[in-house]
Amino acid sequence: MPLKDQPRMRKALLTWAVALALTGTGSAFAWSAGNPPWPQPPSSSPAKESPGKSDKAPGQSKPGQDKPDKSQRRQHLHSESVVKKADGTFATELSQRGTVESVSGTAITVRSEDGYSQTYGVNAETRITQVAAPAAESQLAVPDGGKRLGHSEGTIADIAADDTVRVSGVKAGDQLTAERIVEGAGDGPGHGEGHGR
């Protein structure tokens, strides 16, 4: 290379090096020469699941798949919670699921599977609902018309000792009052935990 072209070549190389440094490319080249490559993000395409394998925990199901049997589901037995009502006041709500120990026109005592027992007052505002038992040959009870049997309104006289019930009520001081009693529900589908108002 002729001597007169060397200063131009140095100037071009210097200009190129400055441009690389300003854009950060030079830093990337220097970093990559002595460091491992950046970690790769996970692929955005969904991985195919092997038949029979699932990342779901036992007791969970995906839409369209069979739900776990009832013995694997959590079962609500009893609870007490404080709620803030629309008018700004607070109320203590109770719910319990269990077997009737005793019942009268003014009170019902329910014992849950874990041994917890509670007595609730019953009054004219207490709503009693009876749920039909499932048919022996299927999960759903169906009358002659082929429709699923629903529930019917009842009275406290329809409830007897050893019946399975779900009670929802309120607590004011030491006084517990049943607002709703669902009788005959057992583990059947549909009617929630007795919180419906």
Tab-separated table of C-alpha atoms in Angstrom:
chain	number	residue	atom	x	y	z
A	1	MET	CA	0.000	0.000	0.000
A	2	PRO	CA	1.435	3.397	-0.920
A	3	LEU	CA	2.475	5.635	1.989
A	4	LYS	CA	0.086	8.377	0.952
A	5	ASP	CA	-2.931	6.010	1.420
A	6	GLN	CA	-1.977	4.899	4.957
A	7	PRO	CA	-3.341	8.008	6.764
A	8	ARG	CA	-6.656	7.601	4.909
A	9	MET	CA	-6.812	3.945	5.923
A	10	ARG	CA	-6.069	4.783	9.568
A	11	LYS	CA	-8.723	7.492	9.499
A	12	ALA	CA	-11.290	5.051	8.032
A	13	LEU	CA	-10.468	2.397	10.645
A	14	LEU	CA	-10.696	4.949	13.448
A	15	THR	CA	-14.038	6.231	12.146
A	16	TRP	CA	-15.327	2.654	11.949
A	17	ALA	CA	-14.177	1.859	15.523
A	18	VAL	CA	-15.852	5.019	16.900
A	19	ALA	CA	-19.091	4.170	15.086
A	20	LEU	CA	-19.059	0.671	16.556
A	21	ALA	CA	-18.420	2.005	20.052
A	22	LEU	CA	-21.231	4.567	19.784
A	23	THR	CA	-23.773	2.004	18.630
A	24	GLY	CA	-22.803	-0.515	21.283
A	25	THR	CA	-21.862	-3.118	18.715
A	26	GLY	CA	-18.235	-2.932	19.738
A	27	SER	CA	-19.189	-3.609	23.355
A	28	ALA	CA	-21.219	-6.604	22.246
A	29	PHE	CA	-18.280	-7.972	20.257
A	30	ALA	CA	-15.937	-7.479	23.223
A	31	TRP	CA	-18.412	-9.073	25.645
A	32	SER	CA	-19.124	-12.079	23.420
A	33	ALA	CA	-15.434	-12.848	23.008
A	34	GLY	CA	-15.046	-13.819	26.679
A	35	ASN	CA	-18.555	-14.614	27.977
A	36	PRO	CA	-21.143	-17.342	27.360
A	37	PRO	CA	-24.124	-16.517	25.106
A	38	TRP	CA	-27.289	-14.891	26.442
A	39	PRO	CA	-29.922	-17.347	27.741
A	40	GLN	CA	-32.638	-18.074	25.210
A	41	PRO	CA	-36.271	-17.227	26.081
A	42	PRO	CA	-38.703	-20.137	26.140
A	43	SER	CA	-40.360	-21.004	22.873
A	44	SER	CA	-43.697	-19.274	22.283
A	45	SER	CA	-45.158	-22.345	20.630
A	46	PRO	CA	-47.016	-24.590	23.086
A	47	ALA	CA	-45.382	-27.889	23.881
A	48	LYS	CA	-47.379	-30.937	22.962
A	49	GLU	CA	-48.453	-32.951	25.941
A	50	SER	CA	-47.808	-36.648	26.018
A	51	PRO	CA	-50.979	-38.733	26.183
A	52	GLY	CA	-51.798	-39.671	29.752
A	53	LYS	CA	-49.480	-37.043	31.253
A	54	SER	CA	-50.582	-33.736	32.727
A	55	ASP	CA	-48.931	-30.928	34.671
A	56	LYS	CA	-52.126	-30.450	36.683
A	57	ALA	CA	-52.171	-31.472	40.317
A	58	PRO	CA	-54.423	-34.373	41.350
A	59	GLY	CA	-57.994	-33.200	41.731
A	60	GLN	CA	-57.746	-30.573	38.972
A	61	SER	CA	-59.166	-31.016	35.503
A	62	LYS	CA	-58.995	-29.186	32.220
A	63	PRO	CA	-62.123	-27.963	30.434
A	64	GLY	CA	-63.821	-30.835	28.647
A	65	GLN	CA	-62.228	-33.501	30.830
A	66	ASP	CA	-63.920	-35.524	33.537
A	67	LYS	CA	-63.927	-33.943	36.973
A	68	PRO	CA	-62.353	-35.867	39.846
A	69	ASP	CA	-64.684	-38.042	41.864
A	70	LYS	CA	-66.343	-36.529	44.905
A	71	SER	CA	-63.955	-38.147	47.386
A	72	GLN	CA	-61.092	-36.062	45.919
A	73	ARG	CA	-62.914	-32.722	46.082
A	74	ARG	CA	-62.635	-30.406	49.070
A	75	GLN	CA	-65.822	-30.386	51.126
A	76	HIS	CA	-66.916	-27.326	53.064
A	77	LEU	CA	-68.001	-28.296	56.593
A	78	HIS	CA	-68.439	-25.088	58.623
A	79	SER	CA	-67.224	-21.488	58.729
A	80	GLU	CA	-67.743	-18.073	60.261
A	81	SER	CA	-66.898	-14.862	58.404
A	82	VAL	CA	-67.451	-11.130	58.754
A	83	VAL	CA	-68.854	-9.268	55.739
A	84	LYS	CA	-69.427	-5.602	55.001
A	85	LYS	CA	-72.949	-4.990	53.756
A	86	ALA	CA	-74.044	-2.431	51.144
A	87	ASP	CA	-75.190	0.009	53.847
A	88	GLY	CA	-71.692	0.019	55.402
A	89	THR	CA	-72.561	-2.125	58.427
A	90	PHE	CA	-70.862	-5.417	59.268
A	91	ALA	CA	-72.422	-8.825	59.776
A	92	THR	CA	-71.099	-12.188	60.944
A	93	GLU	CA	-72.249	-14.966	58.624
A	94	LEU	CA	-72.180	-18.666	59.446
A	95	SER	CA	-72.422	-21.754	57.293
A	96	GLN	CA	-72.400	-25.416	58.225
A	97	ARG	CA	-72.907	-28.763	56.582
A	98	GLY	CA	-73.756	-31.856	58.566
A	99	THR	CA	-76.370	-34.133	60.093
A	100	VAL	CA	-79.352	-32.952	62.135
A	101	GLU	CA	-78.977	-33.936	65.793
A	102	SER	CA	-82.246	-32.371	66.943
A	103	VAL	CA	-84.902	-30.118	65.497
A	104	SER	CA	-87.973	-28.243	66.772
A	105	GLY	CA	-90.183	-25.460	65.515
A	106	THR	CA	-87.758	-22.855	66.888
A	107	ALA	CA	-84.268	-24.419	66.693
A	108	ILE	CA	-82.070	-26.900	64.824
A	109	THR	CA	-78.803	-28.492	65.998
A	110	VAL	CA	-76.371	-29.712	63.337
A	111	ARG	CA	-73.217	-31.824	63.783
A	112	SER	CA	-70.519	-31.759	61.110
A	113	GLU	CA	-68.345	-34.722	60.176
A	114	ASP	CA	-65.419	-33.378	62.229
A	115	GLY	CA	-67.555	-33.333	65.408
A	116	TYR	CA	-68.373	-29.596	65.425
A	117	SER	CA	-71.941	-29.055	66.670
A	118	GLN	CA	-73.992	-25.848	66.555
A	119	THR	CA	-77.558	-24.837	67.392
A	120	TYR	CA	-79.358	-22.226	65.274
A	121	GLY	CA	-82.599	-20.407	65.973
A	122	VAL	CA	-85.372	-20.871	63.396
A	123	ASN	CA	-88.010	-18.200	62.751
A	124	ALA	CA	-90.615	-17.196	60.175
A	125	GLU	CA	-87.937	-15.741	57.880
A	126	THR	CA	-85.871	-18.961	57.798
A	127	ARG	CA	-86.077	-20.363	54.277
A	128	ILE	CA	-86.272	-24.170	54.020
A	129	THR	CA	-85.342	-25.867	50.730
A	130	GLN	CA	-85.638	-29.580	49.993
A	131	VAL	CA	-83.466	-31.151	47.289
A	132	ALA	CA	-84.591	-34.344	45.586
A	133	ALA	CA	-82.359	-37.399	45.988
A	134	PRO	CA	-80.620	-38.685	42.842
A	135	ALA	CA	-82.151	-41.644	41.071
A	136	ALA	CA	-80.496	-44.957	41.949
A	137	GLU	CA	-79.474	-45.717	38.360
A	138	SER	CA	-77.946	-42.315	37.540
A	139	GLN	CA	-76.281	-39.232	39.008
A	140	LEU	CA	-79.370	-37.119	38.335
A	141	ALA	CA	-82.889	-37.761	39.510
A	142	VAL	CA	-85.291	-37.467	36.597
A	143	PRO	CA	-89.089	-37.599	36.675
A	144	ASP	CA	-91.156	-39.163	33.891
A	145	GLY	CA	-90.795	-36.039	31.750
A	146	GLY	CA	-87.027	-36.541	31.522
A	147	LYS	CA	-86.155	-33.318	33.342
A	148	ARG	CA	-83.847	-33.155	36.324
A	149	LEU	CA	-85.631	-32.938	39.650
A	150	GLY	CA	-84.919	-29.612	41.270
A	151	HIS	CA	-85.709	-28.353	44.707
A	152	SER	CA	-88.891	-27.411	46.472
A	153	GLU	CA	-89.764	-25.103	49.324
A	154	GLY	CA	-90.470	-26.774	52.646
A	155	THR	CA	-91.023	-26.071	56.323
A	156	ILE	CA	-89.070	-26.916	59.469
A	157	ALA	CA	-91.558	-29.773	59.989
A	158	ASP	CA	-90.090	-31.464	56.882
A	159	ILE	CA	-86.702	-31.845	58.591
A	160	ALA	CA	-85.994	-34.747	60.935
A	161	ALA	CA	-83.061	-36.022	62.994
A	162	ASP	CA	-80.307	-37.694	60.910
A	163	ASP	CA	-81.199	-35.683	57.775
A	164	THR	CA	-78.268	-34.180	55.866
A	165	VAL	CA	-78.520	-30.372	55.782
A	166	ARG	CA	-76.614	-27.235	54.936
A	167	VAL	CA	-77.318	-24.193	57.071
A	168	SER	CA	-76.447	-20.562	56.417
A	169	GLY	CA	-77.181	-17.969	59.037
A	170	VAL	CA	-76.122	-14.875	60.944
A	171	LYS	CA	-74.665	-14.239	64.373
A	172	ALA	CA	-75.670	-11.253	66.514
A	173	GLY	CA	-73.963	-11.342	69.912
A	174	ASP	CA	-74.548	-14.863	71.228
A	175	GLN	CA	-77.661	-15.396	69.087
A	176	LEU	CA	-77.283	-17.601	65.968
A	177	THR	CA	-80.188	-17.556	63.516
A	178	ALA	CA	-80.597	-19.784	60.470
A	179	GLU	CA	-81.492	-17.786	57.374
A	180	ARG	CA	-81.568	-20.799	55.049
A	181	ILE	CA	-81.589	-24.560	55.523
A	182	VAL	CA	-81.106	-26.879	52.555
A	183	GLU	CA	-82.303	-30.394	53.412
A	184	GLY	CA	-81.422	-33.562	51.550
A	185	ALA	CA	-78.580	-31.941	49.591
A	186	GLY	CA	-75.870	-34.424	50.605
A	187	ASP	CA	-72.983	-34.256	48.150
A	188	GLY	CA	-75.232	-33.555	45.196
A	189	PRO	CA	-74.415	-30.975	42.536
A	190	GLY	CA	-75.603	-27.481	42.189
A	191	HIS	CA	-76.800	-25.670	45.254
A	192	GLY	CA	-73.537	-24.162	46.460
A	193	GLU	CA	-72.799	-24.027	50.172
A	194	GLY	CA	-76.081	-22.556	51.316
A	195	HIS	CA	-74.957	-18.937	50.887
A	196	GLY	CA	-77.689	-18.059	48.368
A	197	ARG	CA	-79.979	-15.305	49.498
